[in-house]
Coordinates of C-alpha atoms and ligand atoms in Angstrom, one line a residue:
X89 CA 61.1 187.3 112.1
X90 CA 59.6 188.9 115.2
X91 CA 62.1 189.0 118.0
X92 CA 60.6 189.1 121.5
X93 CA 62.4 192.2 123.0
X94 CA 61.0 193.2 126.4
X95 CA 63.6 195.9 126.6
X96 CA 61.7 197.9 123.9
X97 CA 59.1 198.6 126.6
X98 CA 61.4 200.6 128.8
X99 CA 63.5 202.2 126.1
X100 CA 60.9 204.7 124.9
X101 CA 57.9 206.6 126.2
X102 CA 54.6 205.7 124.5
X103 CA 51.6 207.7 123.5
X104 CA 49.3 204.8 124.5
X105 CA 49.8 201.7 126.6
X106 CA 47.2 199.0 126.3
X107 CA 46.8 196.3 128.9
X108 CA 45.3 193.0 127.7
X109 CA 45.9 191.1 124.4
X110 CA 42.4 189.7 123.8
X111 CA 40.5 190.9 120.7
X112 CA 39.6 194.2 122.4
X113 CA 43.2 195.2 123.2
X114 CA 44.4 193.8 119.8
X115 CA 41.8 195.9 118.0
X116 CA 42.8 199.0 119.9
X117 CA 46.6 198.6 119.4
X118 CA 46.1 198.0 115.6
X119 CA 43.9 201.1 115.2
X120 CA 46.3 203.2 117.3
X121 CA 49.4 202.1 115.4
X122 CA 47.6 202.6 112.1
X123 CA 46.7 206.2 113.0
X124 CA 50.3 206.9 113.8
X125 CA 50.5 206.7 117.6
X126 CA 53.4 205.2 119.4
X127 CA 51.6 202.3 121.0
X128 CA 52.5 199.4 123.2
X129 CA 50.5 196.4 124.4
X130 CA 51.2 193.9 127.2
X131 CA 49.4 190.6 127.7
X132 CA 49.9 188.5 130.7
X133 CA 49.5 185.1 129.0
X134 CA 49.3 184.5 125.3
X135 CA 47.3 186.7 122.9
X136 CA 43.6 185.5 122.9
X137 CA 44.2 183.1 125.7
X138 CA 41.4 184.7 127.7
X139 CA 37.8 184.8 126.4
X140 CA 38.9 185.6 122.9
X141 CA 39.8 182.0 122.0
X142 CA 36.8 180.6 124.0
X143 CA 34.0 182.2 122.0
X144 CA 31.4 180.4 119.8
X145 CA 33.5 181.7 116.9
X146 CA 30.6 183.5 115.3
X147 CA 30.8 187.0 113.7
X148 CA 27.1 187.5 114.0
X149 CA 24.4 190.0 114.3
X150 CA 23.1 188.2 117.3
X151 CA 19.6 187.2 116.5
X152 CA 18.6 186.7 120.2
X153 CA 19.5 190.3 121.1
X154 CA 16.4 191.4 119.1
X155 CA 14.3 189.8 121.8
X156 CA 16.0 192.1 124.3
X157 CA 15.2 195.1 122.1
X158 CA 19.0 195.7 121.5
X159 CA 18.4 196.9 117.9
X160 CA 21.4 199.2 117.8
X161 CA 23.7 196.3 118.9
X162 CA 22.3 194.0 116.1
X163 CA 22.6 196.8 113.6
X164 CA 26.2 197.5 114.5
X165 CA 27.1 193.8 114.7
X166 CA 25.6 193.1 111.2
X167 CA 27.6 196.0 109.8
X168 CA 30.8 194.9 111.5
X169 CA 30.2 191.3 110.3
X170 CA 30.3 192.6 106.7
X171 CA 33.4 194.6 107.3
X172 CA 35.2 191.5 108.8
X173 CA 34.4 189.5 105.7
X174 CA 36.3 192.1 103.7
X175 CA 39.3 192.8 106.0
X176 CA 39.8 189.1 107.1
X177 CA 38.2 187.0 104.3
X178 CA 40.4 184.0 105.0
X179 CA 39.3 183.6 108.6
X180 CA 35.7 185.1 108.7
X181 CA 33.4 183.2 106.4
X182 CA 29.7 183.0 105.8
X183 CA 27.9 180.0 107.3
X184 CA 24.3 178.9 106.8
X185 CA 22.1 178.3 109.9
X186 CA 19.0 176.2 110.3
X187 CA 16.8 177.0 113.2
X188 CA 14.2 174.2 113.6
X189 CA 10.9 175.1 115.3
X190 CA 9.3 172.5 117.6
X191 CA 5.8 172.4 119.0
X192 CA 6.0 174.0 122.5
X193 CA 9.1 176.0 121.7
X194 CA 9.2 179.4 123.5
X195 CA 9.7 181.0 120.1
X196 CA 6.9 179.9 117.8
X197 CA 6.7 180.2 114.0
X198 CA 5.2 183.7 114.0
X199 CA 7.8 185.1 116.4
X200 CA 10.6 183.5 114.4
X201 CA 9.3 184.9 111.1
X202 CA 9.0 188.4 112.6
X203 CA 12.5 188.2 114.2
X204 CA 14.1 187.0 110.9
X205 CA 12.4 189.8 108.9
X206 CA 13.8 192.3 111.4
X207 CA 17.2 190.7 111.3
X208 CA 17.2 191.1 107.5
X209 CA 16.1 194.7 107.8
X210 CA 18.7 195.6 110.4
X211 CA 21.4 194.0 108.3
X212 CA 20.2 196.1 105.3
X213 CA 22.8 196.1 102.5
X214 CA 25.2 194.3 104.9
X215 CA 23.2 191.1 104.8
X216 CA 25.0 187.9 103.9
X217 CA 21.7 186.5 102.4
X218 CA 18.0 186.8 103.2
X219 CA 16.4 184.3 105.4
X220 CA 13.9 181.6 104.1
X221 CA 11.1 180.1 106.2
X222 CA 11.0 176.3 105.7
X223 CA 8.4 173.6 106.1
X224 CA 8.9 170.5 108.2
X225 CA 9.9 168.3 105.2
X226 CA 12.5 170.8 103.9
X227 CA 14.1 171.1 107.4
X228 CA 14.4 167.3 107.5
X229 CA 15.8 167.2 104.0
X230 CA 18.5 169.7 104.8
X231 CA 19.3 168.3 108.3
X232 CA 18.1 164.7 108.4
X233 CA 19.5 164.1 111.9
X234 CA 17.0 166.5 113.5
X235 CA 14.4 164.9 115.6
X236 CA 11.2 164.8 113.5
X237 CA 8.9 164.4 116.6
X238 CA 7.1 167.7 117.2
X239 CA 9.0 169.5 114.4
X240 CA 6.8 172.0 112.7
X241 CA 9.2 173.9 110.4
X242 CA 12.2 176.1 110.6
X243 CA 14.2 178.9 109.0
X244 CA 17.4 179.1 107.0
X245 CA 19.6 182.2 107.4
X246 CA 23.2 183.2 107.2
X247 CA 25.8 184.6 109.6
X248 CA 29.6 184.2 109.7
X249 CA 32.0 181.8 111.4
X250 CA 35.5 182.9 112.3
X251 CA 38.8 181.8 113.8
X252 CA 38.7 183.9 117.0
X253 CA 42.3 183.2 118.2
X254 CA 43.9 183.9 114.8
X255 CA 41.8 187.1 114.1
X256 CA 43.1 188.4 117.4
X257 CA 46.7 187.5 116.5
X258 CA 46.4 189.0 113.1
X259 CA 45.4 192.4 114.7
X260 CA 48.5 192.1 116.9
X261 CA 50.7 191.3 113.9
X262 CA 49.3 194.2 111.9
X263 CA 50.0 196.5 114.8
X264 CA 53.6 195.3 115.1
X265 CA 54.0 195.8 111.4
X266 CA 52.9 199.4 111.9
X267 CA 55.5 199.9 114.6
X268 CA 53.6 199.0 117.8
X269 CA 55.4 197.1 120.6
X270 CA 53.2 194.1 121.6
X271 CA 54.4 191.5 124.1
X272 CA 52.8 188.4 125.4
X273 CA 53.6 186.9 128.9
X274 CA 54.1 190.4 130.3
X275 CA 51.8 191.3 133.2
X276 CA 50.8 194.7 134.3
X277 CA 51.1 194.7 138.1
X278 CA 50.5 198.4 139.0
X279 CA 50.2 201.9 137.6
X280 CA 52.8 204.6 137.5
X281 CA 51.1 207.8 138.8
X282 CA 52.2 211.4 138.6
X283 CA 50.0 214.0 140.4
X284 CA 47.3 211.3 140.7
X285 CA 47.3 210.6 136.9
X286 CA 48.2 207.3 135.4
X287 CA 51.4 207.7 133.3
X288 CA 52.2 204.1 132.5
X289 CA 52.4 200.7 134.3
X290 CA 54.8 198.6 136.3
X291 CA 55.0 195.3 134.4
X292 CA 56.7 192.0 134.8
X293 CA 58.2 189.7 132.2
X294 CA 56.8 186.3 133.2
X295 CA 59.6 184.4 131.5
X296 CA 62.6 186.3 133.0
X297 CA 60.9 187.7 136.1
X298 CA 62.3 191.1 135.2
X299 CA 60.2 194.1 136.4
X300 CA 60.0 197.2 134.2
X301 CA 58.4 200.6 134.0
X302 CA 56.5 201.3 130.9
X303 CA 55.7 205.0 130.4
X304 CA 52.8 206.2 128.4
X305 CA 50.5 209.3 128.3
X306 CA 47.3 207.3 128.0
X307 CA 46.7 203.9 129.7
X308 CA 44.0 201.7 128.4
X309 CA 42.6 198.8 130.3
X310 CA 41.3 196.2 127.8
X311 CA 41.4 193.2 130.1
X312 CA 37.9 191.9 129.5
X313 CA 36.7 189.9 132.5
X314 CA 39.8 191.0 134.4
X315 CA 39.0 194.7 134.0
X316 CA 37.7 195.2 137.6
X317 CA 40.8 193.4 139.0
X318 CA 43.1 195.7 137.0
X319 CA 41.3 198.8 138.1
X320 CA 41.6 197.7 141.7
X321 CA 45.4 197.9 141.2
X322 CA 44.9 201.6 140.7
X323 CA 42.2 202.2 143.3
X324 CA 41.7 199.7 146.2
X325 CA 38.2 201.1 146.6
X326 CA 37.2 200.5 143.0
X327 CA 33.5 199.5 142.7
X328 CA 33.1 196.5 140.4
X329 CA 31.5 197.3 137.1
X330 CA 31.3 193.8 135.6
X331 CA 29.0 190.8 136.0
X332 CA 31.1 188.0 134.5
X333 CA 29.3 184.9 133.2
X334 CA 30.8 181.6 132.2
X335 CA 30.1 180.0 128.8
X336 CA 31.1 176.4 128.0
X337 CA 31.6 174.6 124.7
X338 CA 31.9 170.9 124.0
X339 CA 33.8 169.5 121.0
X340 CA 32.2 166.3 119.7
X341 CA 33.5 164.1 116.9
X342 CA 30.7 161.6 116.1
X343 CA 28.4 164.0 114.4
X344 CA 28.8 167.0 112.1
X345 CA 25.7 168.8 110.9
X346 CA 25.3 170.0 107.3
X347 CA 24.5 173.5 108.6
X348 CA 25.0 175.4 111.8
X349 CA 22.0 174.6 114.0
X350 CA 20.4 177.1 116.4
X351 CA 17.7 176.1 118.8
X352 CA 15.9 177.1 122.0
X353 CA 16.6 175.1 125.1
X354 CA 13.6 173.6 126.8
X355 CA 15.0 174.0 130.4
X356 CA 15.4 177.8 130.3
X357 CA 14.4 179.0 126.8
X358 CA 18.0 180.2 126.0
X359 CA 19.4 179.7 122.5
X360 CA 22.2 177.2 121.9
X361 CA 24.3 176.1 118.9
X362 CA 25.6 173.0 117.3
X363 CA 28.2 174.2 114.8
X364 CA 30.3 172.4 112.3
X365 CA 33.9 173.1 113.4
X366 CA 36.7 171.6 111.2
X367 CA 36.3 167.8 111.2
X368 CA 34.2 168.1 114.4
X369 CA 31.2 169.9 115.9
X370 CA 31.0 172.6 118.6
X371 CA 28.1 172.6 121.0
X372 CA 27.5 175.7 123.1
X373 CA 27.0 177.5 125.2
X374 CA 26.0 177.9 128.8
X375 CA 25.6 181.3 130.5
X376 CA 26.0 181.2 134.3
X377 CA 27.2 183.7 136.8
X378 CA 30.9 183.3 137.6
X379 CA 32.6 184.5 140.7
X380 CA 35.6 182.3 141.0
X381 CA 39.3 182.5 139.8
X382 CA 39.4 184.0 136.3
X383 CA 42.7 182.3 135.6
X384 CA 41.2 178.8 136.2
X385 CA 37.8 178.7 134.6
X386 CA 36.7 175.1 134.4
X387 CA 34.0 173.0 132.7
X388 CA 31.6 171.5 135.3
X389 CA 29.7 168.3 134.9
X390 CA 26.5 170.3 135.2
X391 CA 27.5 172.3 132.1
X392 CA 28.1 169.1 130.2
X393 CA 24.8 167.6 131.3
X394 CA 22.9 170.8 130.3
X395 CA 24.4 170.9 126.8
X396 CA 24.1 167.2 126.1
X397 CA 20.4 167.0 127.3
X398 CA 19.4 169.9 125.1
X399 CA 21.3 168.5 122.1
X400 CA 19.9 165.0 122.6
X401 CA 16.4 166.4 122.5
X402 CA 16.7 167.8 119.0
X403 CA 19.4 165.5 117.6
X404 CA 18.3 162.2 119.1
X405 CA 19.5 160.2 116.1
X406 CA 23.0 161.6 116.2
X407 CA 23.5 159.8 119.5
X408 CA 25.8 162.5 121.0
X409 CA 26.8 161.1 124.4
X410 CA 29.6 161.9 126.9
X411 CA 31.8 159.5 124.9
X412 CA 31.4 161.7 121.8
X413 CA 33.2 164.6 123.6
X414 CA 36.8 165.0 122.7
X415 CA 37.5 168.4 124.3
X416 CA 35.7 171.1 126.2
X417 CA 36.5 174.7 126.9
X418 CA 35.1 177.5 129.1
X419 CA 35.4 181.3 128.8
X420 CA 34.1 184.2 130.8
X421 CA 32.0 187.0 129.3
X422 CA 32.9 190.5 130.5
X423 CA 29.3 191.7 130.8
X424 CA 28.3 195.0 132.3
X425 CA 26.8 194.7 135.7
X426 CA 23.0 194.5 135.6
X427 CA 20.3 192.7 137.5
X428 CA 18.2 189.8 136.1
X429 CA 19.1 186.5 134.5
X430 CA 22.7 186.1 133.3
X431 CA 21.6 185.3 129.7
X432 CA 19.4 188.5 129.5
X433 CA 22.3 190.9 130.3
X434 CA 23.1 193.2 127.4
X435 CA 26.2 192.7 125.2
X436 CA 26.6 196.4 124.8
X437 CA 29.9 198.0 125.8
X438 CA 30.9 201.1 127.7
X439 CA 34.0 203.2 127.9
X440 CA 34.8 204.8 131.3
X441 CA 37.6 206.8 132.7
X442 CA 38.9 206.3 136.2
X443 CA 39.8 209.3 138.4
X444 CA 43.4 208.7 137.5
X445 CA 42.6 208.8 133.8
X446 CA 42.8 205.1 132.9
X447 CA 40.4 204.4 130.0
X448 CA 38.6 201.1 130.5
X449 CA 36.6 199.4 127.8
X450 CA 34.0 197.1 129.4
X451 CA 31.5 194.6 128.0
X452 CA 30.9 194.2 124.3
X453 CA 31.2 191.2 122.0
X454 CA 33.8 189.9 119.7
X455 CA 32.0 190.9 116.5
X456 CA 32.0 194.6 117.4
X457 CA 35.6 194.7 118.5
X458 CA 36.7 197.0 115.7
X459 CA 34.0 199.6 116.5
X460 CA 34.9 199.5 120.2
X461 CA 38.5 200.0 119.3
X462 CA 37.7 203.0 117.1
X463 CA 35.7 204.6 120.0
X464 CA 38.6 204.1 122.4
X465 CA 41.2 205.4 120.1
X466 CA 39.0 208.4 119.2
X467 CA 39.1 209.3 122.9
X468 CA 42.8 209.0 123.0
X469 CA 43.0 211.3 120.0
X470 CA 41.0 213.9 121.9
X471 CA 43.1 213.5 125.0
X472 CA 46.6 213.6 123.4
X473 CA 46.0 216.2 120.7
X474 CA 49.1 215.1 118.7
X475 CA 49.5 216.6 115.2
X476 CA 49.7 214.3 112.2
X477 CA 47.4 211.6 113.6
X478 CA 45.3 210.0 110.9
X479 CA 41.7 209.0 110.9
X480 CA 40.5 205.4 111.6
X481 CA 41.0 203.2 108.6
X482 CA 40.6 199.7 110.1
X483 CA 37.4 199.2 108.2
X484 CA 39.2 199.6 104.9
X485 CA 42.6 198.0 105.3
X486 CA 42.8 194.2 105.6
X487 CA 44.3 192.6 108.7
X488 CA 47.7 190.9 108.5
X489 CA 46.8 188.1 106.1
X490 CA 43.6 189.6 104.8
X491 CA 45.0 190.8 101.5
X492 CA 44.1 189.3 98.1
X493 CA 45.5 185.9 97.4
X494 CA 47.1 185.9 94.0
X495 CA 45.9 183.4 91.4
X496 CA 42.7 181.3 91.3
X497 CA 41.8 179.4 94.5
X498 CA 40.4 176.6 92.3
X499 CA 43.9 175.9 90.9
X500 CA 45.5 175.4 94.3
X501 CA 46.1 171.9 95.8
X502 CA 44.7 170.9 99.2
X503 CA 48.0 171.6 100.9
X504 CA 48.2 175.2 99.6
X505 CA 44.5 175.7 100.3
X506 CA 45.0 174.8 103.9
X507 CA 47.8 177.4 104.1
X508 CA 45.7 180.1 102.4
X509 CA 42.7 179.4 104.7
X510 CA 45.0 179.8 107.7
X511 CA 47.4 182.5 106.8
X512 CA 45.5 184.2 103.9
X513 CA 47.7 186.4 101.7
X514 CA 50.7 185.6 103.9
X515 CA 50.8 181.9 103.1
X516 CA 54.0 182.3 101.1
X517 CA 55.8 183.1 104.3
X518 CA 55.2 179.5 105.4
X519 CA 56.2 178.2 102.0
X520 CA 59.4 180.2 102.1
X521 CA 60.3 178.5 105.4
X522 CA 59.5 175.1 103.9
X523 CA 61.9 175.8 101.0
X524 CA 64.9 175.8 103.4
X525 CA 64.5 172.1 104.2
X526 CA 62.5 169.4 102.5
X527 CA 61.6 167.9 105.9
X528 CA 59.7 171.1 106.7
X529 CA 57.2 170.3 104.0
X530 CA 56.1 167.1 105.8
X531 CA 52.9 167.0 107.8
X532 CA 53.4 166.8 111.5
X533 CA 50.7 164.1 111.8
X534 CA 48.5 162.2 109.3
X535 CA 45.5 163.5 111.2
X536 CA 46.2 167.2 110.8
X537 CA 46.8 169.3 107.7
X538 CA 49.6 171.3 109.3
X539 CA 53.2 171.0 108.0
X540 CA 56.5 171.3 110.0
X541 CA 57.1 174.7 108.5
X542 CA 54.0 176.0 110.4
X543 CA 55.7 175.2 113.7
X544 CA 58.7 177.2 112.8
X545 CA 56.5 180.0 111.5
X546 CA 54.4 180.1 114.7
X547 CA 57.4 180.4 117.0
X548 CA 59.5 182.6 114.7
X549 CA 56.9 184.9 113.1
X550 CA 53.8 184.7 115.3
X551 CA 55.1 185.0 118.8
X552 CA 54.1 181.5 120.0
X553 CA 56.2 180.9 123.1
X554 CA 54.8 177.6 124.4
X555 CA 53.4 174.4 123.1
X556 CA 50.0 175.5 124.3
X557 CA 50.2 178.6 122.2
X558 CA 50.9 176.4 119.2
X559 CA 48.3 173.7 119.9
X560 CA 45.4 175.9 121.2
X561 CA 45.7 179.2 119.4
X562 CA 48.0 179.2 116.4
X563 CA 46.3 176.0 115.4
X564 CA 43.3 174.0 116.9
X565 CA 45.2 170.7 117.1
X566 CA 44.7 170.8 120.9
X567 CA 40.9 170.5 120.5
X568 CA 41.2 167.4 118.2
X569 CA 40.8 163.8 119.4
X570 CA 44.5 163.4 120.1
X571 CA 44.7 166.9 121.5
X572 CA 48.2 167.0 120.0
X573 CA 49.6 163.9 121.7
X574 CA 50.0 162.3 118.2
X575 CA 52.5 165.0 117.1
X576 CA 53.9 166.6 120.3
X577 CA 57.2 164.8 119.9
X578 CA 57.5 165.8 116.2
X579 CA 56.8 169.4 117.2
X580 CA 59.3 169.2 120.1
X581 CA 61.9 167.9 117.6
X582 CA 61.3 170.8 115.2
X583 CA 61.7 173.2 118.1
X584 CA 65.1 171.6 118.9
X585 CA 66.3 171.3 115.4
X586 CA 65.2 174.5 113.9
X587 CA 64.7 176.9 116.8
X588 CA 67.5 175.8 119.1
X589 CA 65.3 174.9 122.1
X590 CA 67.3 173.0 124.7
X591 CA 66.4 169.5 126.0
X592 CA 65.4 171.1 129.3
X593 CA 63.1 173.7 127.7
X594 CA 61.4 171.0 125.6
X595 CA 60.9 168.8 128.6
X596 CA 59.4 171.7 130.6
X597 CA 57.1 172.7 127.7
X598 CA 55.8 169.1 127.2
X599 CA 55.2 168.8 131.0
X600 CA 53.3 172.1 131.0
X601 CA 51.2 171.0 128.1
X602 CA 50.1 167.9 130.1
X603 CA 46.7 166.7 129.2
X604 CA 44.7 166.1 132.4
X605 CA 42.7 162.9 132.7
X606 CA 39.3 163.8 134.2
X607 CA 38.1 161.6 137.0
X608 CA 34.7 160.1 136.4
X609 CA 34.4 161.4 132.8
X610 CA 35.4 159.6 129.7
X611 CA 36.9 162.6 128.1
X612 CA 39.8 164.9 128.6
X613 CA 40.5 168.6 128.2
X614 CA 43.7 170.3 127.3
X615 CA 45.3 171.8 130.4
X616 CA 44.6 175.5 129.8
X617 CA 41.4 175.1 127.8
X618 CA 39.3 174.6 131.0
X619 CA 39.3 171.4 132.9
X620 CA 36.1 169.4 133.4
X621 CA 35.3 169.7 137.1
X622 CA 33.0 167.7 139.2
X623 CA 32.3 170.6 141.6
X624 CA 29.9 173.1 140.2
X625 CA 30.9 176.7 140.2
X626 CA 28.6 179.3 141.8
X627 CA 25.6 179.6 139.7
X628 CA 22.4 181.7 139.8
X629 CA 20.2 180.9 136.9
Ligands
FAD996 C1 31.2 181.2 125.7 C2 31.4 182.5 125.0 C3 30.9 182.6 123.7 C4 31.0 183.7 123.0 N1 30.7 183.8 121.7 C5 30.8 184.9 120.9 C6 30.5 184.9 119.6 O1 30.3 183.8 119.0 N2 30.6 186.1 118.9 C7 30.9 187.2 119.5 O2 30.8 188.3 118.9 N3 31.2 187.3 120.8 C8 31.2 186.1 121.6 N4 31.5 186.1 122.9 C9 32.0 187.4 123.5 C10 33.5 187.6 123.1 O3 34.2 186.4 123.1 C11 34.1 188.5 124.2 O4 33.3 189.7 124.3 C12 35.5 188.9 123.8 O5 36.3 187.8 123.4 C13 36.2 189.7 124.9 O6 37.5 190.0 124.5 P1 38.4 190.9 125.5 O7 39.7 191.2 124.7 O8 37.6 192.0 126.0 O9 38.7 189.9 126.7 P2 39.8 188.7 126.7 O10 39.8 188.0 125.5 O11 39.5 187.9 128.0 O12 41.1 189.4 126.9 C14 41.6 190.1 128.1 C15 43.0 189.8 128.2 O13 43.6 190.5 129.3 C16 44.7 189.8 129.8 N5 45.0 190.4 131.1 C17 44.3 190.3 132.3 N6 44.9 190.9 133.3 C18 46.1 191.4 132.8 C19 47.2 192.1 133.3 N7 47.2 192.4 134.6 N8 48.2 192.4 132.5 C20 48.2 192.0 131.2 N9 47.2 191.3 130.6 C21 46.1 191.0 131.4 C22 44.1 188.4 129.9 O14 45.1 187.4 130.0 C23 43.3 188.3 128.6 O15 44.0 187.7 127.5 C24 31.5 184.9 123.6 C25 31.9 184.9 124.9 C26 31.9 183.7 125.6 C27 32.4 183.6 127.0

């Protein structure tokens, strides 16, 4: 059981304090704890509630970065993709992509063939499988819903799909197991300074309102798109280093492709995806400048129109309309400041040190998080010079549930398979909870595979604090057609019966997880997944 103990933050002085519990911070705290540092991490909402649960959920080399000449990024990302399939095999899995080629596409057959060959070369021995060029008939045989008009061929290649929120969580849980103190719903509000150097942070527990001082020799800012805001807490004259861009995804339930589909948009030549995602499909993404409130990123009607128009062009027969959309979410990319079109900005990262010594990690992509974390912790090693600190081993040691599952997967029933695919080698922890009470073996809804014991597990062992944490990040129930309404009372009942939540707490939690009806649209979005807005955000294509 993981007990949330904010007091631990003030009771000791840490080697390293990390601010931000997205994948970047989670990767850093795991690496630091594994090397033997006394590390702490504070996250102002839930782990992965920022960009790290709003990604396209691909651990990929990034085919389109080849066009921008970012060969090193593609090479690193392919290498990391392979590592992730070893350290987190239950939540990072190969997926086959089809990229159809249409007459008039910005990227013709020759360019695609060249790009795919380069992609295979850069992946080298880390390749999932080599690409194949396909003729028109083969493309239609593999993906019959594709529009045949103007189709001239395509290519088949592999990348990986992942569970972004759970991979972030598993890094946090691994770090805690190695002795790190990681807390969600604790916000950094300022920096403790001694002789002009950052020596920790003033933080606030957002549940109790308690303010604390957390002392540390090295402070790391891993707050993704919030990085400039956090640096401004230290230096009011801080010059912004990021150019945040918004990306939107739609979840549709009336069509699921056989493969992931990657295609070029006609309106601006960008690449977009239609990905199989559980029982549904994910369509994304947009890439537009974002200068509004980072804590209230919303999906605009223009985002929806853009994605539906492009999808309709290549998947006309699938009839994906606004009525097909069951949920939508928006996230903000923490891109390094650069001029030019938003979609052409590099996904490279940089590490910089402020005059007060705060180490910030800026930019990057999910796939390369482990490498970024290694570079940051290497810096801390040089700065701290503590004896007995080990080398980085995050490429070798599986994340929390990444160990080997005992026994043949083929022999497992559907129920056990669901648990293994979610919790990996830790699935027995859920089964152990279920052993205490027969009712905990029951599914919480006929529409979802999750059992009651998973609710107890999430709140007791995975630091879920709110219903949103459970519905949007420990599981993806919040992105299903019911968005959790079909089982919210059952979940509330489990919290009361097994975790001693009071009536008032439950009522509050349910209220906070209200599902907002969207005016003028036929679909809804979970409260903190990005609301669909009729007013466009600032955009500069
Ligand atoms: C639409 C979209 C699709 C993407 N798809 C992919 C993909 O398929 N593959 C890929 O590799 N990459 C993808 N990316 C990029 C990737 O998702 C991001 O690079 C990555 O998630 C950033 O993680 P992060 O931890 O740096 O930021 P975040 O996940 O945003 O984490 C920062 C955290 O800091 C917290 N925080 C902020 N201020 C404070 C404070 N004062 N105190 C405490 N905590 C604070 C926030 O609450 C937040 O949780 C995508 C990005 C977007 C937007």
